[in-house]
Short mmCIF file of C-alpha atoms in Angstrom, two decimals:
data_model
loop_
_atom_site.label_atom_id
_atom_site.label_comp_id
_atom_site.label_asym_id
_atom_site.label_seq_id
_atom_site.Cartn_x
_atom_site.Cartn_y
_atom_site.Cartn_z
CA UNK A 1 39.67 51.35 -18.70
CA UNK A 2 38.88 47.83 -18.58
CA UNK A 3 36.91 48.13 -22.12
CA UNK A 4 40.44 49.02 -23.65
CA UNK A 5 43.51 48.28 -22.14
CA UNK A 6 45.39 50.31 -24.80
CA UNK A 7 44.26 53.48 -23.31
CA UNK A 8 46.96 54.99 -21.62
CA UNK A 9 46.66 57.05 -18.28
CA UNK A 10 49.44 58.77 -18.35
CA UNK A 11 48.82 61.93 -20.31
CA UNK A 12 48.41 65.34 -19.16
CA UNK A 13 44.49 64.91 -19.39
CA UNK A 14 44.77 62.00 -16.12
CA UNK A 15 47.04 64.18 -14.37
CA UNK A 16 44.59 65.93 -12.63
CA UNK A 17 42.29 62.85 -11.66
CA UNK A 18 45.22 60.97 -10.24
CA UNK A 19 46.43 63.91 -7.98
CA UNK A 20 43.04 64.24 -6.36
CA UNK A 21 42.59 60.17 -6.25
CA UNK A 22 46.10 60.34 -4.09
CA UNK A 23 44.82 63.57 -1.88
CA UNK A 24 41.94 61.99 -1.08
CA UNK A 25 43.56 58.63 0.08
CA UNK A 26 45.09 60.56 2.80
CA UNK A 27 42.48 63.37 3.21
CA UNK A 28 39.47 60.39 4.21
CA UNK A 29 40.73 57.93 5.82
CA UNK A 30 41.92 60.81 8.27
CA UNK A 31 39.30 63.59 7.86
CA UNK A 32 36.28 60.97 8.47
CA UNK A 33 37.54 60.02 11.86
CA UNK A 34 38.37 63.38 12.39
CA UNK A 35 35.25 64.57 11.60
CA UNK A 36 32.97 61.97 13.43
CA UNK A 37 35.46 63.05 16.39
CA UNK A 38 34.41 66.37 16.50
CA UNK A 39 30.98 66.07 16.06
CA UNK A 40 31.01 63.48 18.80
CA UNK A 41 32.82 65.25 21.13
CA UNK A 42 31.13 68.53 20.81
CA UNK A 43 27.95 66.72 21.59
CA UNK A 44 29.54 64.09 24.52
CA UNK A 45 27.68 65.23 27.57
CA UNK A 46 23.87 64.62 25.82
CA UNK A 47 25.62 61.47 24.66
CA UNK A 48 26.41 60.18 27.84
CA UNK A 49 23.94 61.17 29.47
CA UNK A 50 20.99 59.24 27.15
CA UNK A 51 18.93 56.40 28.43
CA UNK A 52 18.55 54.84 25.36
CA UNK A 53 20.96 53.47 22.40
CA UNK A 54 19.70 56.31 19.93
CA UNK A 55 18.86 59.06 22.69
CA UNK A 56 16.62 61.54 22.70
CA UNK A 57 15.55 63.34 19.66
CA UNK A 58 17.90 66.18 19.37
CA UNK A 59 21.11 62.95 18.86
CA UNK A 60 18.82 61.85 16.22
CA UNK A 61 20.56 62.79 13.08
CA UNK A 62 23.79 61.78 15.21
CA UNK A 63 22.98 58.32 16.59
CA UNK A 64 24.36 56.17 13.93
CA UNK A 65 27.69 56.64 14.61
CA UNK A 66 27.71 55.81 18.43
CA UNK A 67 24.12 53.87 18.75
CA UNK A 68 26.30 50.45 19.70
CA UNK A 69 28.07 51.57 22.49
CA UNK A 70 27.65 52.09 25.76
CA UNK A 71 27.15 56.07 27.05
CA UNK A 72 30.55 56.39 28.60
CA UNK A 73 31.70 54.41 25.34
CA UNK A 74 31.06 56.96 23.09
CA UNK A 75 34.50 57.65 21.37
CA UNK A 76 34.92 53.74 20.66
CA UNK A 77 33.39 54.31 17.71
CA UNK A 78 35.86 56.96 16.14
CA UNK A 79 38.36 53.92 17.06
CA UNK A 80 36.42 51.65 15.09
CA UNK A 81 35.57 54.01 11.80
CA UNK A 82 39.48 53.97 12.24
CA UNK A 83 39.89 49.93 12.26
CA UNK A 84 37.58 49.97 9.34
CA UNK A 85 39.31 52.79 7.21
CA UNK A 86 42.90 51.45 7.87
CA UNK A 87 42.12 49.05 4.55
CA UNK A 88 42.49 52.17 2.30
CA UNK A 89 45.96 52.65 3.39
CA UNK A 90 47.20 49.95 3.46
CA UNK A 91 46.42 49.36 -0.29
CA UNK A 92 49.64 51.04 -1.73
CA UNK A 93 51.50 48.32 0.51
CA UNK A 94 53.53 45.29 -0.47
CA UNK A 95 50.50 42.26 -0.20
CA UNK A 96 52.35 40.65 2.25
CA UNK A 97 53.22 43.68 4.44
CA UNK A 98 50.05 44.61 3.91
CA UNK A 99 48.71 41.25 5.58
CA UNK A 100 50.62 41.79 8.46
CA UNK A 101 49.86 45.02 9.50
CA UNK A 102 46.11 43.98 9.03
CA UNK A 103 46.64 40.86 11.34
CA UNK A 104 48.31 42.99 13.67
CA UNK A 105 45.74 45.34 13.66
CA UNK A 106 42.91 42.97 14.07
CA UNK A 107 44.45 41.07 16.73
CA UNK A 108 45.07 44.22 18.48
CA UNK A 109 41.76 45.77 17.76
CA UNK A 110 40.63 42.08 19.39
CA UNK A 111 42.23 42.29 22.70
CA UNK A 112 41.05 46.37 22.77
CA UNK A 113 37.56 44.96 22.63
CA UNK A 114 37.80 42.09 24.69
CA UNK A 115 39.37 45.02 27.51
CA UNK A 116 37.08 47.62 27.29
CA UNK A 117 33.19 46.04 26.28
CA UNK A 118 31.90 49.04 24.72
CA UNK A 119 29.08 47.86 23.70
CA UNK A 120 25.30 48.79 24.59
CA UNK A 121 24.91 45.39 26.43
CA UNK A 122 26.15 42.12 27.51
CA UNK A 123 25.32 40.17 24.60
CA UNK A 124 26.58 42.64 22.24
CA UNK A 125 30.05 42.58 23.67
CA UNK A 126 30.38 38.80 23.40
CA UNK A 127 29.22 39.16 19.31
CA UNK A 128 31.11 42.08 18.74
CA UNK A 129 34.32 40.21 20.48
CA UNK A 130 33.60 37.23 18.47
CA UNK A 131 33.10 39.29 15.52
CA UNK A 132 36.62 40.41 15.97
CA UNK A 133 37.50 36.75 15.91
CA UNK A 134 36.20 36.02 13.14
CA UNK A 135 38.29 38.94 11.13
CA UNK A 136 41.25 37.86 12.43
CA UNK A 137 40.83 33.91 11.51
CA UNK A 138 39.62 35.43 7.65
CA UNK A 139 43.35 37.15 7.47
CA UNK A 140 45.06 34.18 8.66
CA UNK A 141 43.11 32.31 5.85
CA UNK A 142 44.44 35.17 3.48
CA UNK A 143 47.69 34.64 4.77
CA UNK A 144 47.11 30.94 3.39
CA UNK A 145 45.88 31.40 0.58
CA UNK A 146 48.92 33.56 -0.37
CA UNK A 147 51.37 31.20 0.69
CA UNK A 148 49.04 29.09 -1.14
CA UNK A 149 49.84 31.06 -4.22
CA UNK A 150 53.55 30.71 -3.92
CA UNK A 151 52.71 26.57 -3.50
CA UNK A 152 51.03 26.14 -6.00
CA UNK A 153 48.33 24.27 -3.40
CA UNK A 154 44.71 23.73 -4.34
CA UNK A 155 41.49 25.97 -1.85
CA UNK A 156 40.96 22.79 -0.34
CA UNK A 157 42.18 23.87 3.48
CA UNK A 158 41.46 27.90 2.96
CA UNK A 159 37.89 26.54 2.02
CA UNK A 160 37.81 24.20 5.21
CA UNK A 161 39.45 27.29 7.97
CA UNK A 162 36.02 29.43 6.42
CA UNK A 163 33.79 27.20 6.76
CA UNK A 164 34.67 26.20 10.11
CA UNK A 165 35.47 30.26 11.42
CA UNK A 166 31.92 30.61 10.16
CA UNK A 167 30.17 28.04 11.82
CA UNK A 168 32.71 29.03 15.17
CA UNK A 169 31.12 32.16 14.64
CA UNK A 170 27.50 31.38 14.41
CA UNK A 171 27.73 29.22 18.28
CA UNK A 172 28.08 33.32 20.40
CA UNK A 173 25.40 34.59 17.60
CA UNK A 174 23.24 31.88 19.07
CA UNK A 175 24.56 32.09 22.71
CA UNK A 176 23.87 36.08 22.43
CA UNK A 177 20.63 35.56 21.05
CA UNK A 178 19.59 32.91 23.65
CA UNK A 179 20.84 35.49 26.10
CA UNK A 180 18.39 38.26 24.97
CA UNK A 181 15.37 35.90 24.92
CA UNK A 182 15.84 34.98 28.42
CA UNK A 183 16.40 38.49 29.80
#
């Protein structure tokens, strides 16, 4: 559509296209999680019971969805296919409501992590909290550069809060890394 913005889409012949585009914004952001639940859940005892991050062979085709947390951890990772889906409904939101509820989210999705450590190990918790950090520092920059918008104000600061979240960020990568070394 981008080759000719004359085209119109609203014609019997998109009809079809834009009823299943709108089904399927509600059928996978809830059906995924839903699914991964299921499949998870149904296989929770082997899961919890494994001595390694992938365990044994028979979570093999499995162990991608809960291979970064910890056995008893397992269904953190429907809560995070979750975090990570929420995007995709939030896009039919007002910008700025849509901001919010993603700061909201993030900051709560922070404090979740910071509570429960699901992760495999020590130094995985501390980059996956920081990690969470780090997405909720790269919303308030969005919320910036919006207001920004409505300013009229140059990147100049939104350029300076990245730069700095990033290199804020890269101090645990470095901490956690040191960590593992010494272990």
């Amino acid at each position: 559509m981008h080759a000719d913005m004359t085209l119109s889409c609203d014609g019997r012949k998109y009809a079809f296209i834009k009823s299943y585009a709108s089904l399927m914004m509600v059928i996978f952001p809830i059906g995924v999680p839903l699914a991964a639940f299921c499949l998870l859940y149904k296989r929770r005892h082997e899961i919890e019971e494994r001595d390694t991050r992938l365990g044994g062979d028979d979570l093999k085709a499995i162990a991608f969805v809960f291979r970064f947390y910890s056995q008893t951890k397992w269904s953190f990772a429907i809560l995070d296919i979750v975090r990570r889906l929420l995007p995709a409904l939030m896009i039919t939101l007002d910008k700025s409501f849509a901001l919010l509820v993603a700061l909201l989210t993030s900051i709560l999705f922070t404090v979740i992590w910071r509570v429960v450590q699901p992760s495999w190990d020590l130094s995985s918790n501390r980059m996956g909290y920081a990690t969470t950090w780090f997405i909720v520092i790269c919303i308030i920059a969005l919320v910036f550069a919006t207001i920004g918008e409505d300013l009229e104000t140059d990147g100049r600061f939104l350029s300076w809060v990245l730069v700095s979240a990033r290199a804020v960020r890269a101090v645990p990568r470095r901490a956690a890394l040191h960590c593992t070394a010494s272990d």
